[in-house]
Amino acid sequence: MKLTIVFAGLLGVFLTPALASSDINIGGNSNSGASGQQSVSVNNEHNVANVDNNNGWDSWNALWDYSNDLAAIRLFGKKKCVVHRMNKNVMPSLQTLDTLVKEKKLQGKGPEGPPPKGLIYSVNPEEVKDLNKLGKPIANMCRGVPTYMAEEIEGASLFFNSGKCFSAGILWILNISFCGSTVED
């Protein structure tokens, strides 16, 4: 009986780091050009990454659900959620993001690094009626606020403009812009 308890305890000690989330904080006074503070959590058990951008009224939270190939951003000041398909050619894999977080390679990497990759999305003005079809992580994050789908504008240049856009710079590795009347208010 004692051997079973000891084995179960050791298994918990060694398995917990593999299932736990990894975190990193970016921003504040130490990084030039940082606006507010970003924190990243990678949860390998649930196959999701969470990016929080704390910047007062312009704060937002992004969730990348690698199981469903969907991502969402909740815009707190606008009280809206925008969901889009993940572009795996541009967005880092969960394993890559997890490695960057664990090795703290994102910390202190500001404007002097390579230019971030960019994605531009057009937001559909029709509200999503059934959040459950988006998967549990995104449904939970977006519940209680109007939620919209967005489609990537392929081949769009940085000069594309179909009205006002909301831009989210994520970790100096990715810039995502959401354009359309839905994000203007």
CSV table of C-alpha atoms in Angstrom, one decimal:
chain,number,residue,atom,x,y,z
A,1,MET,CA,0.0,0.0,0.0
A,2,LYS,CA,2.8,2.4,0.9
A,3,LEU,CA,4.5,1.7,-2.5
A,4,THR,CA,1.3,2.6,-4.3
A,5,ILE,CA,1.0,5.9,-2.4
A,6,VAL,CA,4.7,6.8,-3.0
A,7,PHE,CA,4.4,5.9,-6.7
A,8,ALA,CA,1.2,8.0,-7.1
A,9,GLY,CA,2.9,10.9,-5.4
A,10,LEU,CA,6.0,10.7,-7.6
A,11,LEU,CA,3.8,10.4,-10.7
A,12,GLY,CA,2.0,13.6,-9.7
A,13,VAL,CA,5.3,15.4,-9.2
A,14,PHE,CA,6.6,14.5,-12.6
A,15,LEU,CA,3.3,14.7,-14.5
A,16,THR,CA,2.2,18.1,-13.2
A,17,PRO,CA,4.7,20.2,-15.1
A,18,ALA,CA,3.7,18.5,-18.4
A,19,LEU,CA,0.1,19.3,-17.9
A,20,ALA,CA,0.4,22.7,-16.3
A,21,SER,CA,0.3,26.0,-18.1
A,22,SER,CA,3.4,28.1,-18.7
A,23,ASP,CA,3.3,31.8,-18.3
A,24,ILE,CA,5.3,34.9,-19.3
A,25,ASN,CA,4.7,38.6,-18.7
A,26,ILE,CA,5.8,41.2,-21.2
A,27,GLY,CA,5.6,45.0,-21.0
A,28,GLY,CA,5.9,47.6,-18.4
A,29,ASN,CA,8.9,50.0,-18.1
A,30,SER,CA,11.6,47.5,-19.2
A,31,ASN,CA,10.4,47.2,-22.8
A,32,SER,CA,10.6,50.2,-25.0
A,33,GLY,CA,7.5,50.6,-27.2
A,34,ALA,CA,5.3,48.4,-25.0
A,35,SER,CA,1.8,49.6,-24.5
A,36,GLY,CA,0.4,48.2,-21.3
A,37,GLN,CA,1.4,44.7,-20.3
A,38,GLN,CA,0.9,41.3,-22.0
A,39,SER,CA,0.9,37.9,-20.4
A,40,VAL,CA,0.8,34.6,-22.1
A,41,SER,CA,-0.4,31.3,-20.8
A,42,VAL,CA,0.0,28.0,-22.6
A,43,ASN,CA,-2.1,25.1,-21.4
A,44,ASN,CA,-0.9,21.9,-23.1
A,45,GLU,CA,-3.6,19.8,-21.4
A,46,HIS,CA,-6.4,21.8,-23.0
A,47,ASN,CA,-4.4,22.7,-26.2
A,48,VAL,CA,-5.0,26.4,-25.8
A,49,ALA,CA,-3.0,29.6,-25.5
A,50,ASN,CA,-4.2,32.7,-23.8
A,51,VAL,CA,-2.9,36.2,-24.3
A,52,ASP,CA,-4.0,39.0,-22.0
A,53,ASN,CA,-3.2,42.6,-22.9
A,54,ASN,CA,-3.8,44.9,-20.0
A,55,ASN,CA,-3.9,48.5,-21.2
A,56,GLY,CA,-6.8,50.2,-19.4
A,57,TRP,CA,-9.8,50.8,-21.7
A,58,ASP,CA,-8.0,49.2,-24.6
A,59,SER,CA,-7.5,45.9,-22.8
A,60,TRP,CA,-8.2,42.7,-24.6
A,61,ASN,CA,-7.9,38.9,-24.2
A,62,ALA,CA,-7.1,36.5,-27.0
A,63,LEU,CA,-7.6,32.8,-26.9
A,64,TRP,CA,-6.1,30.4,-29.4
A,65,ASP,CA,-7.9,27.0,-29.4
A,66,TYR,CA,-5.6,24.7,-31.3
A,67,SER,CA,-8.0,21.7,-31.0
A,68,ASN,CA,-10.7,23.6,-33.0
A,69,ASP,CA,-8.3,25.7,-35.1
A,70,LEU,CA,-10.2,28.8,-34.0
A,71,ALA,CA,-9.0,32.0,-32.2
A,72,ALA,CA,-11.0,34.7,-30.5
A,73,ILE,CA,-10.3,38.1,-29.2
A,74,ARG,CA,-12.5,39.7,-26.5
A,75,LEU,CA,-12.4,43.5,-26.8
A,76,PHE,CA,-13.2,44.8,-23.3
A,77,GLY,CA,-13.7,48.4,-24.2
A,78,LYS,CA,-16.0,47.6,-27.1
A,79,LYS,CA,-17.8,44.7,-25.2
A,80,LYS,CA,-17.4,42.4,-28.2
A,81,CYS,CA,-15.8,39.2,-29.2
A,82,VAL,CA,-14.4,38.4,-32.7
A,83,VAL,CA,-13.7,34.8,-33.7
A,84,HIS,CA,-11.6,33.6,-36.7
A,85,ARG,CA,-9.9,30.6,-38.1
A,86,MET,CA,-6.3,30.2,-37.2
A,87,ASN,CA,-3.8,30.7,-40.1
A,88,LYS,CA,-1.3,28.0,-39.2
A,89,ASN,CA,1.1,29.4,-41.8
A,90,VAL,CA,1.5,32.6,-39.8
A,91,MET,CA,0.4,31.8,-36.2
A,92,PRO,CA,3.0,29.9,-34.2
A,93,SER,CA,2.1,26.3,-33.2
A,94,LEU,CA,1.2,25.6,-29.6
A,95,GLN,CA,4.5,23.8,-29.2
A,96,THR,CA,6.5,26.7,-30.6
A,97,LEU,CA,4.7,29.2,-28.4
A,98,ASP,CA,5.1,27.0,-25.4
A,99,THR,CA,8.9,26.7,-26.1
A,100,LEU,CA,9.2,30.4,-26.5
A,101,VAL,CA,7.3,31.0,-23.2
A,102,LYS,CA,9.3,28.3,-21.2
A,103,GLU,CA,12.6,29.6,-22.5
A,104,LYS,CA,11.5,33.2,-21.9
A,105,LYS,CA,12.6,34.0,-25.4
A,106,LEU,CA,9.8,36.5,-25.8
A,107,GLN,CA,10.9,38.5,-22.8
A,108,GLY,CA,12.6,41.7,-23.7
A,109,LYS,CA,12.3,41.1,-27.5
A,110,GLY,CA,11.0,44.4,-28.6
A,111,PRO,CA,11.1,46.3,-31.8
A,112,GLU,CA,14.8,45.3,-32.5
A,113,GLY,CA,13.7,41.8,-33.4
A,114,PRO,CA,12.4,40.6,-36.8
A,115,PRO,CA,9.2,42.4,-38.0
A,116,PRO,CA,6.0,40.7,-36.8
A,117,LYS,CA,3.9,38.8,-39.3
A,118,GLY,CA,0.6,40.4,-40.1
A,119,LEU,CA,-3.0,39.2,-40.6
A,120,ILE,CA,-6.0,41.3,-41.6
A,121,TYR,CA,-9.6,40.1,-41.1
A,122,SER,CA,-12.9,41.4,-42.2
A,123,VAL,CA,-15.5,41.1,-39.5
A,124,ASN,CA,-19.0,39.9,-40.5
A,125,PRO,CA,-21.7,42.2,-39.0
A,126,GLU,CA,-24.0,39.3,-38.3
A,127,GLU,CA,-23.9,38.2,-34.7
A,128,VAL,CA,-23.1,34.5,-33.9
A,129,LYS,CA,-26.2,32.9,-32.5
A,130,ASP,CA,-24.8,29.6,-31.1
A,131,LEU,CA,-21.5,30.1,-29.3
A,132,ASN,CA,-21.3,26.3,-28.5
A,133,LYS,CA,-20.4,25.6,-32.2
A,134,LEU,CA,-17.1,27.5,-31.5
A,135,GLY,CA,-15.9,25.1,-28.9
A,136,LYS,CA,-16.0,25.3,-25.1
A,137,PRO,CA,-13.0,27.5,-24.5
A,138,ILE,CA,-14.2,30.2,-26.9
A,139,ALA,CA,-17.8,29.9,-25.9
A,140,ASN,CA,-16.9,30.4,-22.3
A,141,MET,CA,-14.7,33.5,-23.1
A,142,CYS,CA,-17.3,35.1,-25.4
A,143,ARG,CA,-20.5,34.3,-23.4
A,144,GLY,CA,-22.4,37.4,-22.5
A,145,VAL,CA,-21.1,39.7,-25.2
A,146,PRO,CA,-22.0,40.1,-28.9
A,147,THR,CA,-19.8,37.7,-30.9
A,148,TYR,CA,-18.9,38.0,-34.6
A,149,MET,CA,-17.0,35.8,-37.1
A,150,ALA,CA,-14.2,37.3,-39.1
A,151,GLU,CA,-12.6,36.1,-42.4
A,152,GLU,CA,-9.0,36.5,-43.3
A,153,ILE,CA,-8.4,38.9,-46.2
A,154,GLU,CA,-5.8,36.9,-48.1
A,155,GLY,CA,-3.1,38.8,-49.8
A,156,ALA,CA,-4.1,42.0,-48.1
A,157,SER,CA,-1.5,44.6,-47.7
A,158,LEU,CA,-0.9,46.9,-44.8
A,159,PHE,CA,-2.6,49.6,-46.8
A,160,PHE,CA,-5.9,47.8,-47.0
A,161,ASN,CA,-8.7,49.8,-45.4
A,162,SER,CA,-12.4,49.0,-45.4
A,163,GLY,CA,-13.3,51.3,-42.6
A,164,LYS,CA,-11.8,51.5,-39.2
A,165,CYS,CA,-9.7,48.6,-37.9
A,166,PHE,CA,-8.8,47.4,-34.5
A,167,SER,CA,-5.3,46.1,-34.3
A,168,ALA,CA,-3.8,43.8,-31.7
A,169,GLY,CA,0.0,43.3,-31.6
A,170,ILE,CA,0.7,40.0,-30.0
A,171,LEU,CA,4.2,39.5,-28.4
A,172,TRP,CA,6.1,41.3,-31.1
A,173,ILE,CA,5.6,38.2,-33.3
A,174,LEU,CA,2.1,38.8,-34.8
A,175,ASN,CA,-0.1,41.8,-35.7
A,176,ILE,CA,-3.7,41.1,-36.2
A,177,SER,CA,-6.2,43.7,-37.6
A,178,PHE,CA,-10.0,43.4,-37.5
A,179,CYS,CA,-11.7,45.7,-39.9
A,180,GLY,CA,-15.4,46.5,-40.4
A,181,SER,CA,-18.2,48.5,-38.9
A,182,THR,CA,-18.6,46.0,-36.1
A,183,VAL,CA,-15.3,47.0,-34.5
A,184,GLU,CA,-15.8,50.8,-35.1
A,185,ASP,CA,-18.1,51.5,-32.2
